[in-house]
Short mmCIF file of C-alpha atoms in Angstrom, two decimals:
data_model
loop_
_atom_site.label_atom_id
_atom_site.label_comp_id
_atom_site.label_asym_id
_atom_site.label_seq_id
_atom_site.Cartn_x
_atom_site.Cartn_y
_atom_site.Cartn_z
CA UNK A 1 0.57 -15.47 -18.38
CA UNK A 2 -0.79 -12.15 -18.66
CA UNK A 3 1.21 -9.27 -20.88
CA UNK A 4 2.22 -6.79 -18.36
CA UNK A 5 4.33 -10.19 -16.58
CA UNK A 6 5.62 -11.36 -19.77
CA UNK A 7 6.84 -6.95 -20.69
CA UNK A 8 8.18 -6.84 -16.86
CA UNK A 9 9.54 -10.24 -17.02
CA UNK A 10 11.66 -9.41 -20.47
CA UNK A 11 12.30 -5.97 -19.63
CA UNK A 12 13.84 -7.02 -15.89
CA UNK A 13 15.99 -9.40 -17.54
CA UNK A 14 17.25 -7.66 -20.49
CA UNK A 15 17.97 -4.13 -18.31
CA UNK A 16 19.65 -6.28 -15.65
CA UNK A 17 21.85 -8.55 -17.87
CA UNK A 18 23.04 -4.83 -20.37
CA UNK A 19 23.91 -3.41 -17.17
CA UNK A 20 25.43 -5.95 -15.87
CA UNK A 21 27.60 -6.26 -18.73
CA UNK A 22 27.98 -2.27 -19.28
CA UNK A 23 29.61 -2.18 -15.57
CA UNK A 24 31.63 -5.05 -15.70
CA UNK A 25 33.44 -4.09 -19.01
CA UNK A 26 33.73 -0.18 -17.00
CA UNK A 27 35.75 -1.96 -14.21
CA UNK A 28 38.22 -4.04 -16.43
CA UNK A 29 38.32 -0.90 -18.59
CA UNK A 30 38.94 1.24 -15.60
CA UNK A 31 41.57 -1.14 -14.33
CA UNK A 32 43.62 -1.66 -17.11
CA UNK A 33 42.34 -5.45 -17.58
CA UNK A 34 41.11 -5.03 -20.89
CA UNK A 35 43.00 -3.09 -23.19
CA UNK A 36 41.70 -3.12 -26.69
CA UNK A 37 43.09 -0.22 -27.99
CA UNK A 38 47.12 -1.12 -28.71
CA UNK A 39 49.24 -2.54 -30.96
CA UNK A 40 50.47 -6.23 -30.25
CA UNK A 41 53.31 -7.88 -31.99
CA UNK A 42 53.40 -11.62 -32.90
CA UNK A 43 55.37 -12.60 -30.23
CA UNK A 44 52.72 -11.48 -27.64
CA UNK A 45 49.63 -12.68 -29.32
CA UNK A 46 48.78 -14.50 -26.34
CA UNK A 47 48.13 -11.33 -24.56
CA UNK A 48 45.46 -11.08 -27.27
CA UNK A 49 44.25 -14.44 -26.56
CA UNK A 50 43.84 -13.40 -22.68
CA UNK A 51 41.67 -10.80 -23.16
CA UNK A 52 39.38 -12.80 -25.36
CA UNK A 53 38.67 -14.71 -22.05
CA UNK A 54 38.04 -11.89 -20.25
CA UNK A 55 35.55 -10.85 -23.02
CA UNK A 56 33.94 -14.28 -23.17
CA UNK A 57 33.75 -14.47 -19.37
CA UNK A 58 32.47 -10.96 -18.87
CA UNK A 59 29.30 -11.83 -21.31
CA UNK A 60 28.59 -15.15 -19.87
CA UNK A 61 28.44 -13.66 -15.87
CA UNK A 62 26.03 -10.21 -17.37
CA UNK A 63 23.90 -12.91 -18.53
CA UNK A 64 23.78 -14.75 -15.17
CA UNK A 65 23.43 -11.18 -13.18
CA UNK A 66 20.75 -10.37 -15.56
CA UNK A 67 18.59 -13.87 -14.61
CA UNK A 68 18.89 -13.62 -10.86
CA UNK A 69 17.62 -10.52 -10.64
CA UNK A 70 14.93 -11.31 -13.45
CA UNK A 71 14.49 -14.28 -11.35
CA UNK A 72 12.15 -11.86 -8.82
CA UNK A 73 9.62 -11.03 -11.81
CA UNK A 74 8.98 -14.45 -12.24
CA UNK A 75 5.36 -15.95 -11.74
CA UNK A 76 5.22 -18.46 -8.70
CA UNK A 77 5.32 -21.82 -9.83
CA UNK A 78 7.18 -20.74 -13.51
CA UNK A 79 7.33 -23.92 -15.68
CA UNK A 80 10.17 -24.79 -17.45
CA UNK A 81 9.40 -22.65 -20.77
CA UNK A 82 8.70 -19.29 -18.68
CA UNK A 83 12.58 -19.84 -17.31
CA UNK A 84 13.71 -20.68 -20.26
CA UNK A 85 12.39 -17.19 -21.68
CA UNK A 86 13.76 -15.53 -19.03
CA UNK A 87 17.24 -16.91 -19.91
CA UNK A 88 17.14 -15.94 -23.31
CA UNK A 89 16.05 -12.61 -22.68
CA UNK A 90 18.99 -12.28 -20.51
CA UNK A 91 21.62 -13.04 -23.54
CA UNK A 92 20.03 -11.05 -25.39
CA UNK A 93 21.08 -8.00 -22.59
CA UNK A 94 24.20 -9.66 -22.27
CA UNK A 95 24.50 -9.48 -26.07
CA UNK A 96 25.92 -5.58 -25.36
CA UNK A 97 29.14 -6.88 -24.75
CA UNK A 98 29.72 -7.13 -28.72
CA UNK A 99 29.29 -3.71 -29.74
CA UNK A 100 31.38 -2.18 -26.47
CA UNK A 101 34.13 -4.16 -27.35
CA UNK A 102 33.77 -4.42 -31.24
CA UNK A 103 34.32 -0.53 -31.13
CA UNK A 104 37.27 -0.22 -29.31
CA UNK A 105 38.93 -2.90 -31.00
CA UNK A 106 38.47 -0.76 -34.27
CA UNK A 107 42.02 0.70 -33.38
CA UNK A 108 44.01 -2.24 -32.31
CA UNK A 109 46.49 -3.82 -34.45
CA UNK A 110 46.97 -7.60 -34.03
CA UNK A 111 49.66 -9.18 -36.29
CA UNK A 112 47.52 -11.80 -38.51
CA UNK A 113 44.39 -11.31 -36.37
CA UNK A 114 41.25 -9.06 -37.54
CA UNK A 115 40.74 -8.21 -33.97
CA UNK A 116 36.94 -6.75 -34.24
CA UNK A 117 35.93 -9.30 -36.14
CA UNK A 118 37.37 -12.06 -33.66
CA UNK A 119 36.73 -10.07 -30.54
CA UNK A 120 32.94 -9.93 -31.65
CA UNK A 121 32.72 -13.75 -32.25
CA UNK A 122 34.18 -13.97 -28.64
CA UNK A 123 31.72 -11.96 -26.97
CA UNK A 124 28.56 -13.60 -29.28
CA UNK A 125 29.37 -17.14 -27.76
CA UNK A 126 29.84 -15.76 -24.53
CA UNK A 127 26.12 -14.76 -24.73
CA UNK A 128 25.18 -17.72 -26.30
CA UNK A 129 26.79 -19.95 -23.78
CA UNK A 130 25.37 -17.43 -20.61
CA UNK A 131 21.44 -18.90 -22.15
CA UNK A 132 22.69 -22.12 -20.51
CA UNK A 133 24.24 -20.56 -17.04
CA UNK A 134 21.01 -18.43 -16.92
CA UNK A 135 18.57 -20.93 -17.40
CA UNK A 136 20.35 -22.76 -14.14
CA UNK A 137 20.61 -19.69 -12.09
CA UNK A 138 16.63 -18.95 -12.24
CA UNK A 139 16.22 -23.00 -11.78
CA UNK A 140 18.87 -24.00 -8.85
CA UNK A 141 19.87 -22.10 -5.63
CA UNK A 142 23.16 -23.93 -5.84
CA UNK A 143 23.95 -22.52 -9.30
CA UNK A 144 23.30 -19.28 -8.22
CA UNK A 145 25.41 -19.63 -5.09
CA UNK A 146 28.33 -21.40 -6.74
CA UNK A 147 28.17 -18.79 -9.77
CA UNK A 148 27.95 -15.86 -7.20
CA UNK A 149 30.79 -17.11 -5.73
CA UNK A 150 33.13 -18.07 -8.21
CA UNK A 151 32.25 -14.59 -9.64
CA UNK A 152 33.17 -12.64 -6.94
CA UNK A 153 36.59 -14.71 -6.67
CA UNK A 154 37.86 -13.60 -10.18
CA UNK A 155 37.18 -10.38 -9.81
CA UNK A 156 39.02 -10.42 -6.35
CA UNK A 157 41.79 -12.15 -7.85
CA UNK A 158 42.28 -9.29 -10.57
CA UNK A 159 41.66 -6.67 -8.16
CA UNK A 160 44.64 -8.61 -6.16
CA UNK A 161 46.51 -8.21 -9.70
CA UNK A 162 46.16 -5.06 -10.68
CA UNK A 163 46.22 -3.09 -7.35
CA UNK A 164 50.38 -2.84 -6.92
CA UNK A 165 50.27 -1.05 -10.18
CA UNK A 166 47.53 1.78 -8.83
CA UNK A 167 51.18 3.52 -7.66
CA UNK A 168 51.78 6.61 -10.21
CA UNK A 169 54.45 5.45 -11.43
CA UNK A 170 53.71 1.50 -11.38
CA UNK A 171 52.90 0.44 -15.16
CA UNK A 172 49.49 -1.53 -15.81
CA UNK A 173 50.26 -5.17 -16.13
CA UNK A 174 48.88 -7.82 -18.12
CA UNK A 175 46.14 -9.74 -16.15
CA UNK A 176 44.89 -13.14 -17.29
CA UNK A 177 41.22 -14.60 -16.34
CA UNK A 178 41.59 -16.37 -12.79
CA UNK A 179 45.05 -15.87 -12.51
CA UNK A 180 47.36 -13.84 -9.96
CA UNK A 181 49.59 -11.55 -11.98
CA UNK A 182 50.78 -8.96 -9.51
CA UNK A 183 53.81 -7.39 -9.87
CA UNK A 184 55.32 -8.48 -6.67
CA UNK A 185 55.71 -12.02 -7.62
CA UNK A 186 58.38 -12.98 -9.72
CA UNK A 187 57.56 -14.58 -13.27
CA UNK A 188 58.20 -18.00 -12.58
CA UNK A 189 55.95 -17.98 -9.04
CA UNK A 190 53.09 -16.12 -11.25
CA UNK A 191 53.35 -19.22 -13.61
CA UNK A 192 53.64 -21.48 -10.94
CA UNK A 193 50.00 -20.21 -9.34
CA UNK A 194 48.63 -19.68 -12.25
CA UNK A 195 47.92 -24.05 -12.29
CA UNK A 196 46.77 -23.91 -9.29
CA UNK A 197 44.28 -20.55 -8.53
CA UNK A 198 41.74 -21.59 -10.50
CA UNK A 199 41.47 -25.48 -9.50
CA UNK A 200 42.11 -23.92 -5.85
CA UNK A 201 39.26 -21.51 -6.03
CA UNK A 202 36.55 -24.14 -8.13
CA UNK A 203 37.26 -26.69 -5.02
CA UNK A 204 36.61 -23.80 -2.10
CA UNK A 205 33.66 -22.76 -4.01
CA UNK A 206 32.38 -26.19 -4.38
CA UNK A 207 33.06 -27.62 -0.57
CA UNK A 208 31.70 -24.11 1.01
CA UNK A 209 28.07 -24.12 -1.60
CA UNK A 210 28.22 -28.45 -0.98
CA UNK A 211 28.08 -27.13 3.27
CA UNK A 212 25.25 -24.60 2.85
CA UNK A 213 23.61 -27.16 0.72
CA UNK A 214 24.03 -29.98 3.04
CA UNK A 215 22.45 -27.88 5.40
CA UNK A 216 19.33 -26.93 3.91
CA UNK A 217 18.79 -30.87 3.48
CA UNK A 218 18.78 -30.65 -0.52
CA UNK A 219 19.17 -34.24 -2.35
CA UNK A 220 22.56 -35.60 -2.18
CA UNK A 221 22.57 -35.65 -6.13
CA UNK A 222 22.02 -31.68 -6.05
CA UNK A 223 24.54 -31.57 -2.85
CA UNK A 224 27.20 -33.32 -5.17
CA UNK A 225 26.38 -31.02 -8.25
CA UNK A 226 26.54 -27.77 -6.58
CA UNK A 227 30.19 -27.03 -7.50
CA UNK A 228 29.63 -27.23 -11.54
CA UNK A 229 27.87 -24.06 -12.28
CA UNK A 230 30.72 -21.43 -11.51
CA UNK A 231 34.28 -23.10 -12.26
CA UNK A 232 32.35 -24.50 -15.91
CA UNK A 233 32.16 -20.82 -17.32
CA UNK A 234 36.17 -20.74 -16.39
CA UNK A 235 36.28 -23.51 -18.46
CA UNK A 236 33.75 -22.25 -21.25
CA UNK A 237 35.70 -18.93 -21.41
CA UNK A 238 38.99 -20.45 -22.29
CA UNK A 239 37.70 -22.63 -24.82
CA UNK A 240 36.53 -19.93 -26.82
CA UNK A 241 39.60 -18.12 -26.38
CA UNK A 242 42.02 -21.33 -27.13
CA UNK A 243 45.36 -22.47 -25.78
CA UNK A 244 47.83 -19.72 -27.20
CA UNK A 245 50.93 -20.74 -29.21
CA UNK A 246 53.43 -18.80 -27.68
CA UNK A 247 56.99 -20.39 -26.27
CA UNK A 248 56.81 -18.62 -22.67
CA UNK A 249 53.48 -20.24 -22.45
CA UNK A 250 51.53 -17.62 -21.09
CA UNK A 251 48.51 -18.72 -21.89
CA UNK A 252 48.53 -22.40 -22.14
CA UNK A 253 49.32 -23.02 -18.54
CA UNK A 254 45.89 -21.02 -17.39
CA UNK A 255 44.24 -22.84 -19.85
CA UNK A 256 44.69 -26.06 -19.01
CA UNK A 257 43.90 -24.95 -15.12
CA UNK A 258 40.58 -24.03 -16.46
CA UNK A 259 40.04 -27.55 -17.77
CA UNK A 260 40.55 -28.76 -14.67
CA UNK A 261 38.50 -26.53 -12.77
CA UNK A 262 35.20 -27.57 -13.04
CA UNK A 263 36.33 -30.72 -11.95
CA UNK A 264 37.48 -29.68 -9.00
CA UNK A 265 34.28 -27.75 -8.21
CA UNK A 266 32.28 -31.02 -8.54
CA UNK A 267 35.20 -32.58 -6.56
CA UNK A 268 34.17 -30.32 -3.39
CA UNK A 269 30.69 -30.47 -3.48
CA UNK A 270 31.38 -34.26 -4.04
CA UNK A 271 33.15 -34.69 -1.14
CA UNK A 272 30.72 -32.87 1.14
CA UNK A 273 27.64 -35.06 -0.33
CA UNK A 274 29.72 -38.68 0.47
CA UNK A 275 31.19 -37.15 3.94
CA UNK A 276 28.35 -35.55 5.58
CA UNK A 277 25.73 -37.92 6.03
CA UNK A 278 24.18 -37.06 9.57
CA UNK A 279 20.95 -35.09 9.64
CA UNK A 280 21.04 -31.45 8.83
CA UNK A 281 20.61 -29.09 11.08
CA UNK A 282 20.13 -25.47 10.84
CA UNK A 283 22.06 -22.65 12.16
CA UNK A 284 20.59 -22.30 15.35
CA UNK A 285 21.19 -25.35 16.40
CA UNK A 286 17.38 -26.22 17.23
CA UNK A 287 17.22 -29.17 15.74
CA UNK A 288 17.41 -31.18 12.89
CA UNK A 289 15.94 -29.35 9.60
CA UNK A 290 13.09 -31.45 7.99
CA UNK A 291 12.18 -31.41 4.36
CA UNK A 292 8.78 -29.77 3.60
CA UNK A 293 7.35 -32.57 1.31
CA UNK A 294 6.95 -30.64 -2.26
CA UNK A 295 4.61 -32.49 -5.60
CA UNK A 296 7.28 -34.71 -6.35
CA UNK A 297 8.26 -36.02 -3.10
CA UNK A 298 5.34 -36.38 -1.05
CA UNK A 299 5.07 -36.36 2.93
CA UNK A 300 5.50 -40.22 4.34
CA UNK A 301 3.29 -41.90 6.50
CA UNK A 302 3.39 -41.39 9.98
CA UNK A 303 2.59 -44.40 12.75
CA UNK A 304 0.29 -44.06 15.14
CA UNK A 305 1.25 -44.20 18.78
CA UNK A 306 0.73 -48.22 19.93
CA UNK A 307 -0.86 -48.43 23.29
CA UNK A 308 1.13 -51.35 25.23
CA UNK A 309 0.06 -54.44 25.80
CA UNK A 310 -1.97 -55.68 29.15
CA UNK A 311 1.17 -58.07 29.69
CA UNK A 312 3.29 -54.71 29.47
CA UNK A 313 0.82 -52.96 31.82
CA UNK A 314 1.17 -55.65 34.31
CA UNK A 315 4.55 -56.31 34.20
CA UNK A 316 4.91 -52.14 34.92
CA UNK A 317 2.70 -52.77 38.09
CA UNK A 318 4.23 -55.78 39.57
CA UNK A 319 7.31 -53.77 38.81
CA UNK A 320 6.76 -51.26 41.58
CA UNK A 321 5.47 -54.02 44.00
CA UNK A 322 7.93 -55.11 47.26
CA UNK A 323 9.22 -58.54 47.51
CA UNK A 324 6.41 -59.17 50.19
CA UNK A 325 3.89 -58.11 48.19
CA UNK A 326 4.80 -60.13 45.05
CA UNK A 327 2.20 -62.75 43.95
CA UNK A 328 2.96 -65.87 41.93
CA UNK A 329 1.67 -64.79 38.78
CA UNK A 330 3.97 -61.59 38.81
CA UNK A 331 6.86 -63.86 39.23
CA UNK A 332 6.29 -66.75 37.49
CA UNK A 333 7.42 -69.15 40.27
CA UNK A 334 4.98 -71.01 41.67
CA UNK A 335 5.70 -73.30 45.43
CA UNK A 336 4.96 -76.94 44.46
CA UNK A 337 3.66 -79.26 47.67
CA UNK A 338 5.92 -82.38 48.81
CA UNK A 339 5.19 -85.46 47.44
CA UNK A 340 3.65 -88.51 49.97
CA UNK A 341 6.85 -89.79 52.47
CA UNK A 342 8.47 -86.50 52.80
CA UNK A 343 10.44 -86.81 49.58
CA UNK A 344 10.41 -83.28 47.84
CA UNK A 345 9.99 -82.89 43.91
CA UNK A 346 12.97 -82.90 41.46
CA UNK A 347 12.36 -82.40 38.27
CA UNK A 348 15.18 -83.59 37.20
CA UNK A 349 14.60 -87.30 38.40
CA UNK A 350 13.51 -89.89 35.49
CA UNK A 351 10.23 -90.53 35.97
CA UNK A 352 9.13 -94.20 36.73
CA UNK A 353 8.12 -96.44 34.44
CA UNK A 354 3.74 -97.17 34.39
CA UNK A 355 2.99 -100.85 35.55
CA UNK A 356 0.07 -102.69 33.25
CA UNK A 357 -2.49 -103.77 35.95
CA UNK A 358 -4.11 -106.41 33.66
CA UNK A 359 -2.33 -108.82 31.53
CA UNK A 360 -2.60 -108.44 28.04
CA UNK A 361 -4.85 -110.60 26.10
CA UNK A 362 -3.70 -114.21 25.00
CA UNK A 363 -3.86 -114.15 21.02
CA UNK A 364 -6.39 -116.83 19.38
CA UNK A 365 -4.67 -119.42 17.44
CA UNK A 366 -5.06 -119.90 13.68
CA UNK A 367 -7.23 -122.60 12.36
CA UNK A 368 -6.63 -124.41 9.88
CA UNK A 369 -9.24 -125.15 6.67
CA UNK A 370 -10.81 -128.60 6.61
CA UNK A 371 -9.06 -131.31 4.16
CA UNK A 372 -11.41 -132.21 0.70
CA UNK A 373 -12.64 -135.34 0.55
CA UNK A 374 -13.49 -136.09 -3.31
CA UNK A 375 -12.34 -139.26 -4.81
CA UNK A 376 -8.56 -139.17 -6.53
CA UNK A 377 -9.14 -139.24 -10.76
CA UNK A 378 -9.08 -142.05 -12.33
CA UNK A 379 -5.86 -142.30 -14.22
CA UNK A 380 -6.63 -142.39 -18.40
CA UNK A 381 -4.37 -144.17 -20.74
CA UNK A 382 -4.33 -147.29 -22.60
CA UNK A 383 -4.12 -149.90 -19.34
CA UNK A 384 -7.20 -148.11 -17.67
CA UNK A 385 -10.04 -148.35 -20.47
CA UNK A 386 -13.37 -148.68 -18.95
CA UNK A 387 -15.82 -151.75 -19.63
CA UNK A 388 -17.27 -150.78 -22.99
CA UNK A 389 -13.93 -150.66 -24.98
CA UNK A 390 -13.36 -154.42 -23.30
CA UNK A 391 -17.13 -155.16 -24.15
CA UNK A 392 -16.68 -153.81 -27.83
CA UNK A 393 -13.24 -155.47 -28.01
CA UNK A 394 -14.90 -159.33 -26.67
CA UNK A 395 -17.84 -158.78 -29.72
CA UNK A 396 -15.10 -158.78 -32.19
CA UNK A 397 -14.54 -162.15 -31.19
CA UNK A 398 -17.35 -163.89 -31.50
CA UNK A 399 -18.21 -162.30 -35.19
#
C-alpha cells in the first residue's frame, strides 16, 4: 500500500477517534455527568467509582467512532493487518481521553484514592480495550450497527437523567453509566431499573441488529452474534471501574446489570437467528434476497432445464383428445375378441390343464451281468494233499 493511503488512513483514524473523544467528554462535562473537580467523602466513593465508567466507556466508543469513519479510507479488499492498523491508530486518538480527564482530576479530593493517577489508568484501558471494538467495527456491519446502537441508547438514557435538573433551580444529579437516575423517580424505583435498563436495552439492540441482519441474508452464526459488540463495552467499562463497596449499593447493582448485558444482547440476536428461518426478503417486498456468492462461498451449480420425455409428450396429446377420438395405445385398454362357442374371456378363470398327446416312453429294464463260470478252489489242508505227498509218503515204505 502506497504512503499517501497508509498517512490518510492513520491520519482519518486518529483525527476521528480525538474528536470523537474531545466531544463526548464536552457533553458529559456540559451536562453535569462527569464531575471531576469536587471533593468526595468516604461514604460516597462509589460516586467516584461511577464516573470511572463513564471515563472507561467514553474512551472505548471515541475509539469505535474513530474506526468507522476511518473505515472509508480503507483500500478495497483491506486484509486483516491493514484493519488491524486502522484499529490501533484509532486508540491511539482515543488515547486523549487521559490527559482531558487527568487534568481536571488534579483538584479533586477522593478520601484514600489518588484520583489522577486512577482516573488515568481508567481511561488507558479504555483505549486499550476500544483496539478490540475497533478492529470489529471496520470488520463486521453488525458490530458497527449493534455498537451504534447501544451507543446512542446510553447517551439517551443520561440525557433522560439529567434533563429534569436543566430547571434553574434543579441541582445536577449523580448519573451512573446505563442507568436512569432522574430526579422524578424515587430512590428505590431508580434502584429497581437500574437491574434492568441495561439487560433491557442489550436485548432490543440485539433482536432489532439480529432483524436487519436476518434480512440482508448474513450467516446464521453472524445473525446470532450480532448482539455482542455493543452491550460487551457495558460490561468492559464496569470491570475496570469495579463493584463499589458502599452499603446503599449504588454501584454494585449497575454492575452486576452490566454482567448480564452482553448476554442478553447475544440472547436477542440469538433468538432472531433460531426463529426466523424463512428466506429473506428485502424491504420492498420483491422477492426473496439472494446471496452474491463472495471467494469463500462460491456460486452453486445450477441444473439445466430437462426436456420431458416422449411418454410425457404423448400422454400431454392424448390428454386433449375426446373420448371418440381416443386410440388404444393412449388408453391402455385394449378390446380382446370372444373365444370359439360364444364364451367371452375372464381372466380370472384357472386355466386348463395341457393334455400329453403321446404317451411317455416305457423305461428299459436293467440287465443283469452274466454269472462266472471258473472252477470252485480246491480246499488246502492236511486231508486234501495232492498225489506227490501220497507218492513220496508210499516210497518210504518200500525203503
Amino acid at each position: 500500500m502506497a504512503f499517501r493511503t497508509w498517512a490518510k488512513l492513520f491520519g482519518a483514524t486518529l483525527g476521528a477517534a480525538a474528536a470523537g473523544g474531545a466531544s463526548q467528554l464536552g457533553l458529559a462535562y456540559g451536562l453535569g455527568i462527569l464531575r471531576l473537580t469536587r471533593v468526595v467523602d468516604v461514604t460516597a466513593r462509589d460516586q467516584w467509582m461511577a464516573q470511572l465508567a463513564w471515563v472507561a466507556w467514553i474512551a472505548m466508543a471515541s475509539a469505535v467512532i474513530g474506526a468507522m469513519v476511518g473505515r472509508r479510507a480503507l483500500p478495497p479488499h483491506a486484509g486483516a493487518g491493514t484493519r488491524l492498523v486502522a484499529a490501533v491508530s484509532a486508540a491511539l486518538g482515543a488515547a486523549i481521553v487521559v490527559p482531558l480527564t487527568m487534568e481536571p482530576a488534579r483538584t479533586a479530593q477522593i478520601a484514600g484514592v489518588r484520583p489522577v493517577f486512577i482516573i488515568g489508568v481508567c481511561a488507558a484501558l479504555g483505549a486499550a480495550v476500544g483496539i478490540v471494538a475497533a478492529y470489529a467495527a471496520v470488520s463486521h456491519a453488525v458490530a458497527r450497527w449493534n455498537l451504534t446502537a447501544v451507543g446512542a441508547g446510553v447517551w439517551a438514557i443520561a440525557i433522560v437523567s439529567v434533563a429534569p435538573s436543566m430547571a434553574p433551580s434543579e441541582p445536577l444529579p449523580a448519573t451512573r453509566l446505563g442507568v436512569i437516575d432522574a430526579s422524578f423517580l424515587s430512590d428505590s424505583v431508580t434502584q429497581r431499573t437500574a437491574l434492568f435498563t441495561m439487560p433491557a436495552l442489550a436485548l432490543i439492540c440485539g433482536v432489532a441488529v439480529g432483524v436487519a441482519a436476518r434480512r440482508r441474508a448474513m450467516p446464521t452464526l453472524t445473525v446470532a452474534l450480532s448482539g455482542l459488540a455493543g452491550p460487551a463495552l457495558l460490561t468492559l467499562a464496569y470491570l475496570v471501574a469495579g463493584p463499589g463497596s458502599g452499603d446503599q449499593r449504588y454501584q454494585v447493582v449497575p454492575y452486576w446489570a452490566a454482567m448480564t448485558a452482553a448476554g442478553a444482547g447475544v440472547l436477542g440476536s440469538v433468538l432472531v437467528a433460531v426463529l426466523s428461518r424463512g428466506p429473506a426478503v428485502p424491504a420492498d417486498g420483491s422477492g426473496p434476497v439472494k446471496s452474491r456468492p463472495t471467494p469463500d462461498r462460491p456460486p452453486l451449480p445450477r441444473r439445466e432445464a430437462q426436456t420431458s420425455s416422449a411418454i410425457a409428450q404423448a400422454a400431454a396429446v392424448a390428454a386433449q383428445r375426446s373420448e371418440e377420438q381416443l386410440r388404444p395405445s393412449d388408453t391402455g385398454v385394449f378390446t380382446v375378441p370372444p373365444e370359439e362357442g360364444g364364451a367371452s374371456f375372464n381372466g380370472f378363470a384357472p386355466r386348463p390343464q395341457p393334455q400329453p398327446v403321446n404317451a411317455p416312453p416305457v423305461a428299459p429294464a436293467p440287465v443283469s451281468p452274466p454269472l462266472s463260470t471258473s472252477p470252485a478252489p480246491q480246499p488246502r489242508g492236511r486231508n486234501g494233499q495232492g498225489d506227490e505227498f501220497v507218492d513220496w509218503v508210499s516210497g518210504l515204505g518200500h525203503r
